[in-house]
XYZ file of C-alpha atoms in Angstrom:
467
model
C -7.043 -2.749 0.926
C -8.974 -1.260 3.630
C -11.550 -3.913 2.750
C -8.542 -1.901 4.275
C -7.288 -4.072 6.676
C -10.842 -4.518 6.440
C -14.478 -4.068 6.686
C -15.479 -2.385 9.877
C -12.430 4.591 13.270
C -12.145 6.090 15.821
C -14.707 7.817 17.699
C -17.108 6.478 20.140
C -17.641 2.952 19.488
C -19.658 0.455 21.217
C -17.654 -2.522 22.432
C -18.670 -4.942 19.391
C -17.698 -2.261 16.755
C -14.631 -1.270 18.451
C -13.420 -4.943 18.528
C -13.842 -5.055 14.722
C -12.176 -1.909 14.178
C -9.407 -3.013 16.060
C -9.201 -6.137 14.051
C -9.037 -4.334 10.945
C -7.208 -1.432 11.667
C -7.824 2.011 10.259
C -9.446 5.357 10.908
C -12.604 6.894 10.219
C -15.919 6.989 12.051
C -18.550 4.159 12.440
C -22.312 3.920 12.902
C -24.549 1.078 12.969
C -24.370 -0.269 9.416
C -27.813 -0.152 7.645
C -29.503 -3.399 6.524
C -29.542 -4.088 2.510
C -32.565 -4.400 0.413
C -34.550 -7.444 0.195
C -34.443 -10.494 2.350
C -31.635 -12.846 3.085
C -33.329 -15.768 1.292
C -32.991 -13.837 -1.751
C -30.981 -14.965 -4.704
C -29.228 -12.887 -7.438
C -27.450 -13.318 -10.722
C -24.147 -11.939 -11.314
C -25.713 -9.339 -13.610
C -27.968 -7.969 -10.940
C -24.818 -7.563 -8.488
C -22.806 -5.836 -11.387
C -25.528 -3.231 -11.597
C -24.977 -2.006 -8.027
C -21.464 -0.456 -8.766
C -22.219 3.321 -8.139
C -21.325 5.587 -5.389
C -24.852 5.456 -3.578
C -25.744 2.126 -4.690
C -23.025 -0.839 -3.963
C -23.273 -4.383 -3.529
C -20.487 -7.044 -3.442
C -20.079 -10.653 -3.062
C -18.140 -12.712 -0.502
C -18.183 -16.369 -0.855
C -21.251 -16.420 -2.810
C -22.992 -14.247 -0.141
C -24.345 -10.900 -1.407
C -23.953 -7.844 0.994
C -25.246 -4.268 0.240
C -22.202 -2.071 1.593
C -24.028 1.139 0.100
C -24.065 2.781 3.798
C -21.210 0.781 5.575
C -18.907 1.985 2.725
C -19.234 5.580 3.787
C -18.048 4.565 7.480
C -15.359 2.165 6.575
C -12.352 2.641 8.380
C -9.976 2.770 5.227
C -12.433 5.344 3.692
C -15.085 4.433 0.916
C -13.039 4.348 -1.899
C -11.229 0.936 -0.904
C -14.243 -1.005 -0.414
C -16.079 0.890 -3.217
C -13.390 -0.615 -5.376
C -15.255 -4.070 -5.225
C -18.806 -2.838 -5.818
C -20.584 -4.750 -8.228
C -17.798 -7.725 -7.918
C -16.662 -10.773 -6.121
C -14.486 -9.519 -3.352
C -13.953 -12.907 -1.882
C -10.087 -13.041 -2.461
C -9.440 -9.598 -1.233
C -11.469 -10.182 1.813
C -9.142 -13.062 2.386
C -6.211 -11.197 1.818
C -6.819 -8.408 3.970
C -8.313 -10.041 7.066
C -6.017 -12.207 9.280
C -9.024 -13.351 11.051
C -11.921 -13.698 8.465
C -14.380 -15.647 10.790
C -14.239 -12.879 13.381
C -15.234 -10.268 10.847
C -17.949 -12.444 9.383
C -20.281 -11.720 12.153
C -20.044 -7.988 11.238
C -20.947 -8.716 7.835
C -24.502 -10.007 8.873
C -26.316 -7.030 9.086
C -25.203 -6.290 5.499
C -26.256 -9.595 4.062
C -29.206 -9.511 1.570
C -28.996 -12.776 -0.193
C -26.707 -15.136 -2.238
C -25.965 -15.963 -5.663
C -28.363 -18.506 -7.518
C -27.187 -21.944 -7.714
C -26.959 -21.595 -11.504
C -24.379 -18.818 -11.222
C -20.398 -19.391 -11.188
C -18.674 -18.597 -7.848
C -16.461 -16.181 -10.139
C -17.677 -13.026 -11.732
C -16.962 -12.131 -15.217
C -14.039 -13.962 -17.294
C -12.134 -14.826 -14.138
C -10.272 -18.366 -14.430
C -11.919 -20.439 -11.695
C -9.215 -22.946 -12.111
C -6.562 -20.176 -11.048
C -8.921 -19.235 -8.167
C -9.323 -22.641 -6.835
C -5.691 -23.508 -7.016
C -4.568 -20.083 -5.439
C -7.117 -20.893 -2.527
C -5.554 -24.207 -2.192
C -2.153 -22.480 -1.970
C -3.090 -20.000 0.665
C -4.767 -22.969 2.619
C -1.422 -25.044 2.475
C 0.411 -21.724 3.602
C -1.804 -21.483 6.576
C -1.327 -24.852 7.619
C 2.619 -24.713 7.289
C 2.521 -21.726 9.593
C 3.647 -19.159 6.927
C 1.369 -16.555 8.432
C 2.657 -16.921 11.997
C 5.078 -14.112 12.673
C 8.413 -14.287 14.648
C 8.187 -11.255 17.039
C 11.884 -11.264 17.622
C 12.688 -10.539 13.941
C 10.776 -7.389 14.203
C 12.060 -6.353 17.486
C 15.733 -6.840 16.299
C 14.752 -4.551 13.187
C 13.076 -1.887 15.478
C 16.260 -2.213 17.558
C 18.935 -1.481 14.828
C 16.702 1.742 13.714
C 16.758 3.097 17.434
C 20.250 2.448 17.487
C 20.999 4.366 14.214
C 18.973 7.064 15.404
C 21.131 7.227 18.811
C 24.287 6.741 16.961
C 23.458 9.638 14.774
C 22.574 12.067 17.680
C 25.931 10.636 19.590
C 28.164 11.819 16.791
C 26.868 15.465 16.820
C 26.936 15.567 20.684
C 30.366 14.088 20.793
C 32.247 15.986 18.185
C 29.988 18.812 17.037
C 28.107 19.787 14.139
C 30.984 19.988 11.465
C 29.930 19.850 7.727
C 31.670 16.452 7.406
C 29.780 15.104 10.729
C 26.450 16.586 9.837
C 26.608 14.732 6.410
C 27.647 11.563 8.136
C 24.531 12.254 10.613
C 22.200 12.819 7.796
C 23.173 9.725 5.993
C 22.616 7.537 9.308
C 19.283 9.169 9.866
C 18.402 8.690 6.458
C 18.981 4.835 6.629
C 16.967 4.676 9.957
C 14.230 6.574 8.437
C 13.920 4.538 5.332
C 14.245 1.129 7.431
C 11.552 2.582 9.851
C 9.597 3.021 6.559
C 9.698 -0.743 5.891
C 8.904 -1.529 9.498
C 5.898 0.607 9.602
C 4.725 -1.462 6.518
C 4.820 -4.656 8.229
C 2.614 -3.138 11.337
C 0.376 -1.552 8.839
C -0.477 -4.934 7.263
C -0.874 -6.636 10.583
C 1.540 -9.158 9.868
C 4.230 -8.533 13.002
C 1.996 -9.723 15.733
C -0.775 -12.046 16.326
C -2.967 -9.454 17.881
C -4.229 -6.804 15.740
C -4.016 -4.265 18.705
C -0.311 -4.623 18.839
C 0.279 -3.958 15.300
C -1.722 -0.912 15.476
C 0.016 0.456 18.437
C 3.409 -0.183 16.750
C 2.332 1.326 13.507
C 1.295 4.783 15.109
C 4.743 4.584 17.332
C 6.842 3.816 14.078
C 5.258 5.846 11.415
C 3.817 8.712 13.625
C 6.776 9.076 16.511
C 9.687 7.541 14.486
C 8.931 9.289 11.044
C 6.344 12.196 11.722
C 3.635 10.764 9.544
C -0.116 9.321 9.738
C -0.960 5.884 10.234
C -4.617 6.385 9.005
C -3.359 8.339 5.928
C -0.989 5.239 5.136
C -3.925 2.797 5.666
C -6.272 4.906 3.629
C -3.895 5.322 0.675
C -1.762 2.137 0.850
C -4.833 -0.281 0.937
C -6.077 0.987 -2.300
C -2.803 0.212 -4.020
C -3.040 -3.320 -2.979
C -6.811 -3.606 -3.737
C -6.173 -2.606 -7.304
C -2.640 -2.452 -8.135
C -1.784 -0.549 -11.102
C -5.466 0.412 -11.956
C -6.242 3.836 -13.051
C -8.778 5.722 -10.848
C -8.355 2.769 -8.264
C -4.616 2.852 -7.227
C -3.383 6.261 -5.888
C 0.173 5.200 -6.630
C -0.320 5.476 -10.479
C -2.115 8.806 -9.957
C 0.526 11.068 -11.190
C -1.556 14.344 -11.214
C -0.684 14.906 -15.022
C 3.025 15.082 -14.080
C 3.972 11.738 -15.814
C 1.834 9.404 -18.159
C 2.740 5.836 -17.198
C 1.864 2.418 -19.164
C 0.802 1.992 -22.551
C -2.810 3.019 -22.349
C -2.757 6.589 -20.807
C -0.054 7.916 -23.019
C -1.955 7.074 -26.035
C -5.148 8.528 -24.444
C -3.420 11.790 -23.684
C -1.766 12.149 -26.789
C -5.179 11.595 -28.947
C -7.002 14.430 -26.639
C -3.796 16.448 -27.143
C -3.404 16.681 -23.291
C 0.079 18.437 -22.745
C 0.473 19.246 -19.189
C 4.152 18.398 -19.255
C 6.645 17.708 -22.066
C 5.913 14.006 -21.555
C 8.489 12.784 -24.114
C 11.182 14.304 -21.690
C 9.552 12.555 -18.325
C 12.433 10.114 -18.038
C 14.597 13.022 -17.853
C 12.739 15.470 -15.460
C 11.737 12.360 -13.445
C 15.236 12.706 -11.794
C 14.248 16.273 -10.891
C 10.785 16.240 -9.380
C 10.264 12.492 -8.854
C 12.649 11.061 -6.364
C 13.757 14.240 -4.592
C 10.264 15.619 -4.053
C 7.946 12.856 -3.245
C 8.544 12.575 0.414
C 9.706 16.227 1.552
C 7.125 17.936 -0.425
C 4.263 15.841 -1.739
C 3.736 13.419 0.884
C 4.388 15.982 3.587
C 1.570 18.414 2.348
C -0.839 15.475 1.910
C -0.410 13.905 5.333
C -0.805 17.299 7.095
C -4.012 18.091 4.803
C -5.562 14.629 5.539
C -4.624 14.972 9.344
C -6.429 18.405 9.519
C -9.175 17.852 7.120
C -10.287 14.407 8.875
C -9.702 16.094 12.323
C -7.521 13.037 13.148
C -5.934 14.530 16.472
C -4.521 11.319 17.439
C -2.155 10.864 14.691
C -1.438 14.554 14.565
C -0.184 13.946 18.153
C 1.933 11.372 17.209
C 3.260 13.155 14.308
C 4.248 16.057 16.311
C 5.890 13.943 19.050
C 8.475 13.146 16.521
C 9.067 16.902 15.709
C 9.186 17.798 19.216
C 11.925 15.106 19.914
C 13.834 15.996 16.878
C 13.913 19.774 17.591
C 14.789 19.102 21.205
C 17.448 16.777 20.086
C 19.290 19.001 17.365
C 18.242 22.552 17.918
C 21.033 23.061 20.526
C 23.508 22.407 17.862
C 22.041 23.750 14.702
C 19.008 25.907 16.034
C 15.435 25.983 14.649
C 16.215 26.927 11.090
C 19.227 24.562 11.144
C 16.921 21.780 12.449
C 14.298 22.500 9.402
C 17.167 22.278 7.060
C 18.781 19.086 8.446
C 15.369 17.188 8.406
C 14.589 18.389 5.114
C 17.835 17.017 3.793
C 17.206 13.698 5.480
C 13.659 13.615 3.816
C 15.321 14.386 0.505
C 17.839 11.262 0.872
C 15.099 9.161 2.079
C 12.847 10.063 -0.680
C 15.308 8.738 -3.379
C 15.505 5.308 -1.424
C 11.666 5.123 -1.459
C 10.953 6.039 -4.759
C 13.494 3.711 -6.572
C 12.591 0.630 -4.297
C 8.844 1.125 -4.598
C 8.583 1.984 -8.436
C 10.996 -0.787 -9.546
C 8.322 -3.499 -8.748
C 5.391 -1.694 -10.283
C 6.178 1.230 -12.935
C 7.506 -0.994 -15.361
C 4.447 -3.443 -15.449
C 1.276 -3.363 -16.832
C -0.721 -0.350 -15.905
C -4.262 0.006 -17.195
C -7.965 0.494 -16.433
C -9.922 -1.980 -14.366
C -10.032 -5.429 -16.152
C -11.566 -7.449 -13.416
C -9.115 -10.450 -13.093
C -8.652 -12.845 -10.388
C -6.340 -12.077 -7.696
C -3.482 -13.826 -8.674
C -3.454 -12.832 -12.363
C -4.153 -9.173 -11.136
C -1.286 -8.856 -8.862
C 1.263 -10.852 -11.067
C 0.418 -8.550 -14.068
C 1.167 -5.253 -11.620
C 4.151 -6.734 -9.673
C 7.682 -8.139 -10.254
C 10.283 -9.546 -7.945
C 14.017 -8.500 -7.491
C 16.641 -11.145 -6.956
C 16.961 -12.400 -3.241
C 20.229 -11.477 -1.537
C 21.035 -10.372 2.110
C 21.589 -6.775 0.779
C 18.210 -6.805 -1.466
C 16.152 -7.990 1.276
C 17.467 -5.282 3.947
C 17.625 -2.643 1.269
C 14.047 -3.120 0.118
C 12.511 -4.195 3.397
C 11.722 -7.665 1.977
C 9.723 -5.893 -0.925
C 11.997 -7.263 -3.457
C 9.356 -10.251 -2.863
C 6.680 -7.796 -4.100
C 4.722 -10.939 -5.780
C 4.424 -12.627 -2.543
C 3.608 -9.547 -0.601
C 0.907 -8.747 -3.005
C -0.754 -12.069 -2.894
C -0.525 -12.333 0.999
C -0.346 -8.841 2.397
C -0.617 -10.198 6.045
C 2.168 -12.757 5.568
C 5.330 -11.779 7.652
C 8.017 -10.800 5.325
C 10.628 -13.339 6.833
C 8.425 -15.931 5.252
C 8.183 -14.458 1.537
C 11.381 -16.728 0.518
C 9.515 -19.880 1.644
C 6.143 -19.237 -0.213
C 7.938 -17.659 -3.181
C 8.575 -21.392 -4.790
C 4.916 -22.444 -4.313
C 3.768 -19.214 -5.947
C 6.178 -19.759 -8.744
C 4.767 -23.439 -9.392
C 1.167 -22.092 -9.476
C 2.241 -19.578 -12.074
C 3.872 -22.116 -14.180
C 1.015 -24.265 -14.206
C -1.356 -21.587 -15.542
C 1.077 -19.801 -17.693
C 1.055 -16.751 -15.644
C 4.409 -14.570 -15.986
C 6.499 -14.545 -12.918
C 8.850 -11.789 -13.409
C 12.334 -11.708 -11.482
C 15.042 -9.227 -12.155
C 18.295 -8.015 -10.826
C 18.344 -4.898 -8.827
C 20.203 -3.155 -11.577
C 17.483 -4.166 -14.099
C 14.700 -3.054 -11.821
C 15.978 0.323 -11.263
C 16.957 0.930 -15.069
C 13.512 -0.326 -16.070
C 11.967 2.344 -14.186
C 13.553 4.745 -16.458
C 13.073 2.769 -19.339
C 9.241 2.349 -18.932
C 8.803 6.443 -18.587
C 10.922 6.843 -21.839
C 8.664 4.359 -23.699
C 5.521 5.852 -22.250
C 6.585 9.146 -23.476
C 7.342 7.954 -26.805
C 3.850 6.529 -27.233
C 2.401 9.902 -25.979
C 4.470 11.941 -28.279
C 3.637 9.446 -31.314
C -0.310 9.850 -30.589
C -0.006 13.606 -29.919
C 1.725 14.362 -33.158
C -0.128 11.703 -35.412
C -3.375 10.624 -34.126
C-alpha cells in the first residue's frame, strides 16, 4: 500500500524526511507531521480507536501503539487514500508487509504517537483470528531468517537485459529489411513482449524487492516504467498499493472500481439489480468484456489516467521520464513510418500488451471473493482475494511470477524468485487454519475470468427482474 511503500514526495524535503521518503518510495509532498491529541501515556480501547475513521479524523494502531495520522495522511507519499484505508484499524500487518525496513520508519512515527491500547485490550481488532495472526507473524520471521527477502540482483539484471535485447531486435529487423507488413507485425509482436515483460519488472522495483537500497529501486522503477514504457512511477504507486492494502474491497481497491461498466463479485450485482441500476446490459458483460476490456485498458483508460494524473499533480519528473520514452520511440521509428505511422505502431503494441496484462492480472483476482470491507486479518484477507496458477517455466515468465499471487500479496517486498520457496510454508499455515489455498491451471484461470463475469451478470439480471 503506500502505508504505500509507506508512511512518510518529492518537493523540498529536509534531510530526515527525504531519507524517509526514499525508504518508502512514492510521490506527493511532505510537511512536518502534526502531533496527535492527548499524551503519549494515554491508553485507549479499540472502540475509541474505531471511532476515528473519518477523512478529517484518523487514528490507527501499529504494534499496540496508537497514532493520529489525520494530518499525515494528507501528505502521505502514496496519497491519503492508502493510509486512510486503515483508519480506525490495526495496521500492524500492513505496516510490516510494505516496509522493508520497519525499524527505520518507526522513528518517523514518533511525532504521531498519542498513546497505546489499554492492557485489557486484545492486540487484534474486531473479529480477527489471533492464532492466524501469530502463526503468520512466525512465518514471516522464519522467511526473513532464511534470507527469502534478500534479492539476487543478477536475476533482475538478466531480466532487464532480455527486455533491452528484444527492443533492439525489433528495431534492427525494420532497419535491416524495411517496414513491410509482415516485418511490421513481427516487430510489433516483439515490442509487445518487451513491454509486457517490462511491466512485470517495474512491478518488482515498485515493490522495493529488487535491491537492498530503496533508492536503487526507485531509480530503476522510474527508468523502466518511465523510459521503457512511457508511464508514471508515482501514478503506479498510488494506485497499486491501494490494491495490495485492501484487495477486492469495494471503494478501497481501485482494481474493482469498474466505473459502472462491469459488475463483479456476488454482492455488487445484487445491489445494482435491486436499485435498478443499468448503465450497461450486465447480463452480457462476459461477451462485451472481449471488446472493451483487454483491448482498451492500457491504450485508452490507463493512458488517459496517467497523463491526467501527472498534469493534475504537477509531477514533472515523471512526465519527463515518460516523454523520454516517446522521444526515443519516435526518433527510432519515424524515419521508417513517419509520425502518424509511429502513433499507429505504438497503439497496436499497446493493444497487444493490454490483452496480455488484463488476462494475467484478472485471472488471479476477478474470480475470487469481491465484497465490501470485512476487517479480516492479513492472511485471510489476501487468500480470499487471490489464487495461484500452477508453476512452470513458461507460467513464471509469462506472468512475471505473478502465478504466485498468494505469496506476492502476503509478502509484497519479497523478491519474486523466492516465491516458490515460501509457497510450501504458506500452504502449511493455510491448511492448519483451514484457509482455502487455491491453485489453478493456466487454462482454468483464464476461463474463470469469463465464468465469473457471466455469473455476476446473471445475479444482476435476477435481482433486476425479480427483487
